Short mmCIF file of C-alpha atoms and ligand atoms in Angstrom, two decimals:
data_model
loop_
_atom_site.label_atom_id
_atom_site.label_comp_id
_atom_site.label_asym_id
_atom_site.label_seq_id
_atom_site.Cartn_x
_atom_site.Cartn_y
_atom_site.Cartn_z
CA MET A 75 7.35 -7.61 -12.68
CA LYS A 76 7.08 -9.49 -9.49
CA LEU A 77 4.95 -7.74 -6.81
CA VAL A 78 3.67 -8.34 -3.32
CA LEU A 79 0.49 -6.80 -2.06
CA ILE A 80 0.40 -6.76 1.85
CA GLY A 81 -1.89 -5.57 4.50
CA PRO A 82 -4.58 -6.84 7.03
CA PRO A 83 -7.70 -8.60 6.16
CA GLY A 84 -10.20 -6.70 3.94
CA CYS A 85 -7.42 -4.09 3.13
CA GLY A 86 -8.09 -4.76 -0.64
CA LYS A 87 -5.36 -6.91 -1.63
CA GLY A 88 -7.66 -9.13 -3.71
CA THR A 89 -9.28 -6.11 -5.36
CA GLN A 90 -6.20 -4.35 -6.21
CA SER A 91 -4.30 -7.51 -7.45
CA GLY A 92 -7.18 -8.10 -9.83
CA LEU A 93 -7.07 -4.55 -11.34
CA LEU A 94 -3.16 -4.93 -11.54
CA CYS A 95 -3.27 -8.19 -13.30
CA LYS A 96 -5.87 -6.94 -15.70
CA LYS A 97 -3.93 -3.95 -16.62
CA PHE A 98 -0.42 -5.69 -17.00
CA GLY A 99 -1.55 -9.23 -17.97
CA LEU A 100 0.22 -10.67 -14.95
CA PRO A 101 -0.94 -13.75 -13.00
CA HIS A 102 -2.64 -13.21 -9.84
CA ILE A 103 -1.35 -15.68 -7.10
CA SER A 104 -3.80 -15.39 -4.05
CA SER A 105 -2.43 -17.85 -1.44
CA GLY A 106 -6.07 -17.78 0.10
CA ASN A 107 -7.58 -18.76 -3.16
CA ILE A 108 -4.94 -21.61 -3.70
CA LEU A 109 -5.64 -22.94 -0.10
CA ARG A 110 -9.58 -22.56 -0.48
CA ALA A 111 -9.40 -24.63 -3.72
CA GLU A 112 -7.64 -27.35 -1.78
CA VAL A 113 -10.23 -27.31 0.99
CA GLN A 114 -13.06 -27.42 -1.45
CA ALA A 115 -11.60 -30.20 -3.57
CA GLY A 116 -11.28 -32.19 -0.34
CA THR A 117 -7.56 -33.00 -0.82
CA PRO A 118 -5.57 -34.40 2.09
CA PHE A 119 -3.73 -31.04 2.25
CA GLY A 120 -7.12 -29.21 2.22
CA LYS A 121 -8.44 -31.43 5.05
CA LYS A 122 -5.45 -30.53 7.05
CA ILE A 123 -5.66 -26.89 6.63
CA LYS A 124 -9.38 -26.20 6.92
CA LYS A 125 -9.61 -25.92 10.61
CA TYR A 126 -6.64 -23.26 10.68
CA MET A 127 -8.40 -21.31 7.93
CA ASP A 128 -11.86 -21.37 9.71
CA ARG A 129 -10.16 -19.77 12.70
CA GLY A 130 -8.03 -17.34 10.62
CA GLU A 131 -4.88 -18.95 11.64
CA ILE A 132 -1.58 -19.52 9.69
CA GLY A 133 -1.45 -23.46 9.98
CA PRO A 134 1.48 -25.60 8.82
CA GLN A 135 3.52 -22.82 7.30
CA GLU A 136 6.23 -25.09 5.79
CA LEU A 137 3.54 -26.96 3.91
CA ILE A 138 1.69 -23.87 2.73
CA THR A 139 4.93 -22.05 1.66
CA LYS A 140 5.98 -25.08 -0.43
CA ALA A 141 2.43 -25.17 -2.19
CA VAL A 142 2.61 -21.45 -2.95
CA LEU A 143 6.10 -21.68 -4.20
CA GLU A 144 5.37 -24.66 -6.30
CA HIS A 145 2.27 -22.90 -7.83
CA ILE A 146 4.50 -20.03 -8.69
CA ASP A 147 7.21 -22.15 -10.21
CA LYS A 148 4.74 -24.09 -12.35
CA ASN A 149 2.68 -21.47 -13.60
CA CYS A 150 4.44 -18.07 -13.58
CA PRO A 151 8.20 -18.01 -12.42
CA SER A 152 8.86 -14.79 -14.24
CA GLY A 153 6.24 -12.49 -13.15
CA PHE A 154 3.14 -12.27 -10.61
CA VAL A 155 1.11 -10.35 -8.23
CA LEU A 156 1.17 -12.15 -4.84
CA ASP A 157 -1.88 -11.59 -2.62
CA GLY A 158 -1.80 -12.91 1.06
CA PHE A 159 1.83 -14.46 0.67
CA PRO A 160 4.31 -13.87 2.43
CA ARG A 161 2.31 -13.37 5.69
CA THR A 162 5.10 -14.51 8.02
CA LEU A 163 8.87 -13.69 8.19
CA TYR A 164 9.53 -17.43 7.30
CA GLN A 165 7.45 -17.11 4.14
CA ALA A 166 9.20 -13.76 3.21
CA GLU A 167 12.68 -15.25 3.60
CA THR A 168 11.94 -18.25 1.85
CA LEU A 169 10.44 -16.18 -1.06
CA HIS A 170 13.32 -13.81 -1.06
CA GLY A 171 15.56 -16.87 -1.59
CA THR A 172 14.24 -17.48 -5.03
CA HIS A 173 12.31 -14.29 -6.30
CA ASN A 174 13.45 -10.89 -6.48
CA ILE A 175 10.34 -8.63 -5.39
CA VAL A 176 10.34 -5.35 -6.99
CA ALA A 177 7.93 -3.72 -4.80
CA ALA A 178 6.04 -4.77 -1.69
CA ILE A 179 2.90 -2.47 -1.62
CA TYR A 180 1.52 -2.06 1.76
CA LEU A 181 -2.18 -1.27 1.91
CA ASN A 182 -2.71 0.42 5.29
CA VAL A 183 -6.33 0.51 6.30
CA ALA A 184 -7.87 1.66 9.63
CA GLU A 185 -8.92 -1.12 11.92
CA LYS A 186 -12.52 0.05 12.19
CA GLU A 187 -12.91 -0.18 8.30
CA ILE A 188 -11.72 -3.76 8.29
CA LEU A 189 -14.82 -5.25 9.97
CA LYS A 190 -17.17 -3.32 7.51
CA ARG A 191 -15.32 -4.53 4.59
CA ILE A 192 -14.95 -8.17 5.72
CA THR A 193 -18.58 -8.68 6.91
CA GLY A 194 -19.99 -7.06 3.81
CA ARG A 195 -18.00 -9.08 1.29
CA ARG A 196 -19.89 -11.33 -0.87
CA THR A 197 -18.06 -13.73 -3.42
CA CYS A 198 -19.52 -15.29 -6.50
CA SER A 199 -19.53 -19.19 -5.89
CA LYS A 200 -19.25 -19.53 -9.79
CA CYS A 201 -16.58 -17.16 -10.99
CA GLY A 202 -15.11 -15.79 -7.76
CA ARG A 203 -16.00 -12.05 -8.53
CA VAL A 204 -16.05 -10.04 -5.34
CA PHE A 205 -18.84 -7.53 -4.26
CA HIS A 206 -19.54 -5.54 -1.14
CA LEU A 207 -23.12 -5.14 0.19
CA ASP A 208 -22.66 -1.37 0.58
CA TYR A 209 -19.45 -0.36 -1.30
CA SER A 210 -19.94 -2.31 -4.55
CA PRO A 211 -23.38 -4.15 -4.45
CA PRO A 212 -24.62 -6.38 -7.27
CA LYS A 213 -27.44 -5.32 -9.37
CA LYS A 214 -29.57 -8.20 -8.26
CA ASN A 215 -29.58 -9.20 -4.52
CA GLY A 216 -27.45 -12.32 -4.01
CA ILE A 217 -26.65 -12.67 -7.78
CA CYS A 218 -23.57 -12.15 -9.66
CA ASP A 219 -23.60 -9.31 -12.26
CA SER A 220 -20.87 -11.06 -14.56
CA CYS A 221 -22.33 -14.84 -14.53
CA GLU A 222 -25.45 -14.87 -12.65
CA GLY A 223 -23.65 -17.23 -9.95
CA GLU A 224 -24.88 -17.27 -6.46
CA LEU A 225 -23.13 -14.83 -4.15
CA VAL A 226 -21.85 -16.50 -0.97
CA GLN A 227 -20.08 -15.20 2.32
CA ARG A 228 -16.72 -16.90 2.99
CA ASP A 229 -16.73 -19.14 6.09
CA ASP A 230 -14.01 -17.04 7.83
CA ASP A 231 -15.77 -13.64 7.19
CA THR A 232 -17.49 -13.60 10.57
CA ALA A 233 -17.08 -10.78 13.08
CA GLU A 234 -15.45 -13.13 15.57
CA THR A 235 -12.98 -14.61 13.10
CA VAL A 236 -11.91 -11.16 11.74
CA LYS A 237 -10.91 -10.04 15.28
CA ASN A 238 -8.68 -13.18 15.39
CA ARG A 239 -7.31 -12.61 11.84
CA VAL A 240 -6.42 -9.08 12.68
CA GLN A 241 -4.40 -10.14 15.92
CA ILE A 242 -2.57 -12.79 13.96
CA TYR A 243 -1.81 -10.21 11.32
CA LYS A 244 -0.36 -7.93 13.84
CA LYS A 245 1.96 -10.66 15.29
CA GLU A 246 2.96 -12.52 12.28
CA THR A 247 2.54 -10.28 9.26
CA MET A 248 3.56 -7.05 10.60
CA PRO A 249 7.23 -8.05 10.81
CA VAL A 250 7.22 -8.64 7.12
CA LEU A 251 6.61 -4.97 6.66
CA ASP A 252 9.91 -4.41 8.24
CA PHE A 253 11.59 -7.03 6.41
CA TYR A 254 10.63 -5.33 2.92
CA ARG A 255 11.40 -1.95 4.50
CA THR A 256 14.92 -2.94 5.18
CA LEU A 257 15.18 -4.14 1.76
CA GLY A 258 14.18 -0.71 0.43
CA VAL A 259 11.12 -2.14 -1.51
CA LEU A 260 8.13 -1.24 0.92
CA LYS A 261 5.74 1.23 -0.57
CA GLU A 262 2.95 2.37 1.83
CA ILE A 263 -0.52 3.42 0.65
CA ASN A 264 -3.62 4.91 2.33
CA ALA A 265 -6.12 2.36 1.63
CA ASN A 266 -8.95 4.04 3.39
CA VAL A 267 -10.11 5.59 0.31
CA ALA A 268 -12.02 4.25 -2.83
CA PRO A 269 -10.46 1.54 -4.95
CA ASP A 270 -9.88 3.72 -8.04
CA VAL A 271 -7.82 6.22 -5.98
CA ILE A 272 -5.74 3.46 -4.36
CA PHE A 273 -5.07 1.74 -7.76
CA GLN A 274 -3.91 5.12 -9.24
CA GLU A 275 -1.44 5.33 -6.25
CA ILE A 276 -0.15 1.83 -7.02
CA LEU A 277 0.28 2.69 -10.81
CA ASN A 278 2.25 5.77 -9.70
CA ILE A 279 4.55 3.26 -7.90
CA VAL A 280 4.90 0.44 -10.50
P1 AP5 B 437 -6.71 -14.57 2.65
O1 AP5 B 437 -7.68 -15.03 1.72
O2 AP5 B 437 -5.45 -14.18 2.13
O3 AP5 B 437 -7.38 -13.36 3.40
P2 AP5 B 437 -6.84 -11.97 4.16
O4 AP5 B 437 -5.42 -11.84 4.09
O5 AP5 B 437 -7.56 -12.09 5.37
O6 AP5 B 437 -7.54 -11.04 3.15
P3 AP5 B 437 -8.88 -10.90 2.59
O7 AP5 B 437 -9.06 -11.95 1.36
O8 AP5 B 437 -9.94 -11.15 3.71
O9 AP5 B 437 -9.01 -9.46 2.16
P4 AP5 B 437 -8.37 -8.56 0.83
O10 AP5 B 437 -7.33 -7.73 1.42
O11 AP5 B 437 -7.96 -9.51 -0.25
O12 AP5 B 437 -9.59 -7.69 0.67
P5 AP5 B 437 -10.62 -7.58 -0.67
O13 AP5 B 437 -10.10 -6.94 -1.80
O14 AP5 B 437 -11.28 -9.04 -0.87
O15 AP5 B 437 -6.44 -15.76 3.60
C1 AP5 B 437 -7.50 -16.37 4.28
C2 AP5 B 437 -6.95 -17.38 5.17
O16 AP5 B 437 -6.20 -18.36 4.53
C3 AP5 B 437 -6.02 -16.93 6.27
O17 AP5 B 437 -6.59 -16.47 7.46
C4 AP5 B 437 -5.19 -18.07 6.53
O18 AP5 B 437 -5.91 -19.15 7.43
C5 AP5 B 437 -5.00 -18.78 5.20
N1 AP5 B 437 -3.85 -18.14 4.54
C6 AP5 B 437 -3.68 -17.57 3.37
N2 AP5 B 437 -2.56 -17.23 2.98
C7 AP5 B 437 -1.83 -17.83 3.87
C8 AP5 B 437 -0.29 -17.99 4.00
N3 AP5 B 437 0.30 -17.38 3.20
N4 AP5 B 437 0.18 -18.58 4.95
C9 AP5 B 437 -0.62 -19.39 5.89
N5 AP5 B 437 -1.90 -19.38 5.78
C10 AP5 B 437 -2.51 -18.56 4.91
O19 AP5 B 437 -11.60 -6.57 -0.06
C11 AP5 B 437 -12.63 -6.87 1.04
C12 AP5 B 437 -14.10 -6.32 0.89
O20 AP5 B 437 -13.85 -4.91 0.81
C13 AP5 B 437 -14.65 -6.75 -0.62
O21 AP5 B 437 -16.08 -6.87 -0.42
C14 AP5 B 437 -14.20 -5.52 -1.43
O22 AP5 B 437 -15.31 -5.37 -2.38
C15 AP5 B 437 -14.21 -4.42 -0.42
N6 AP5 B 437 -13.22 -3.39 -0.81
C16 AP5 B 437 -12.00 -3.48 -1.30
N7 AP5 B 437 -11.38 -2.42 -1.62
C17 AP5 B 437 -12.18 -1.41 -0.91
C18 AP5 B 437 -12.12 0.12 -0.79
N8 AP5 B 437 -10.94 0.84 -1.17
N9 AP5 B 437 -13.07 0.83 -0.42
C19 AP5 B 437 -14.44 0.17 0.06
N10 AP5 B 437 -14.43 -1.13 -0.13
C20 AP5 B 437 -13.36 -1.97 -0.54
#
């Protein structure tokens, strides 16, 4: 099964990918996580992309596309859930050249909800589990329920950067919706509701 989850920042791509991968034993390929790991490791590639990520921009997309496709080929050529990729037409077309996507699930969320979700997100620095200060708070303030790691805010989760990320999403990623619509694999879901309701909708599709 080769699935793509697509939508604006904070629509729940990471949350729903995690649920899907747990249910079906599929690898979760998050381009954002791949790129953040490069930045954290201080690799030459990570140093090159950091400034773009901090501003919520796409950056050198040929290099990024190559890195994500290599990751797929190495780890999970026969099945995956893609989160955050493709986010440009170039990436969608390149992916389409080698992988047949069975469904591109579009998590459509209202713009006013995006800011709340992004600025309230906290991520465990140790295991990567994602929380939300209001919607899914940890039991102990600032501490991960799973591993007791410290909860941190992503560098790009500021109100100012979110506005830029939404603009870039509209310009660069919305055309990808049309790409998958034309292929007949786009499935739109109302993502303004609770995660378990969204997940049920996704299960009905896949
Ligand atoms: P990336 O990490 O992909 O960020 P994004 O697309 O902006 O998406 P997010 O991770 O912010 O949100 P999400 O949809 O996963 O939501 P989540 O489930 O966490 O990319 C970051 C940057 O990396 C980009 O800006 C770019 O610079 C670079 N990059 C990445 N991919 C690239 C590519 N392909 N090419 C070039 N550059 C690339 O949920 C958010 C919060 O809301 C959480 O706290 C969660 O608990 C909560 N929540 C989730 N669902 C619900 C719900 N239904 N109700 C209430 N709360 C909810």
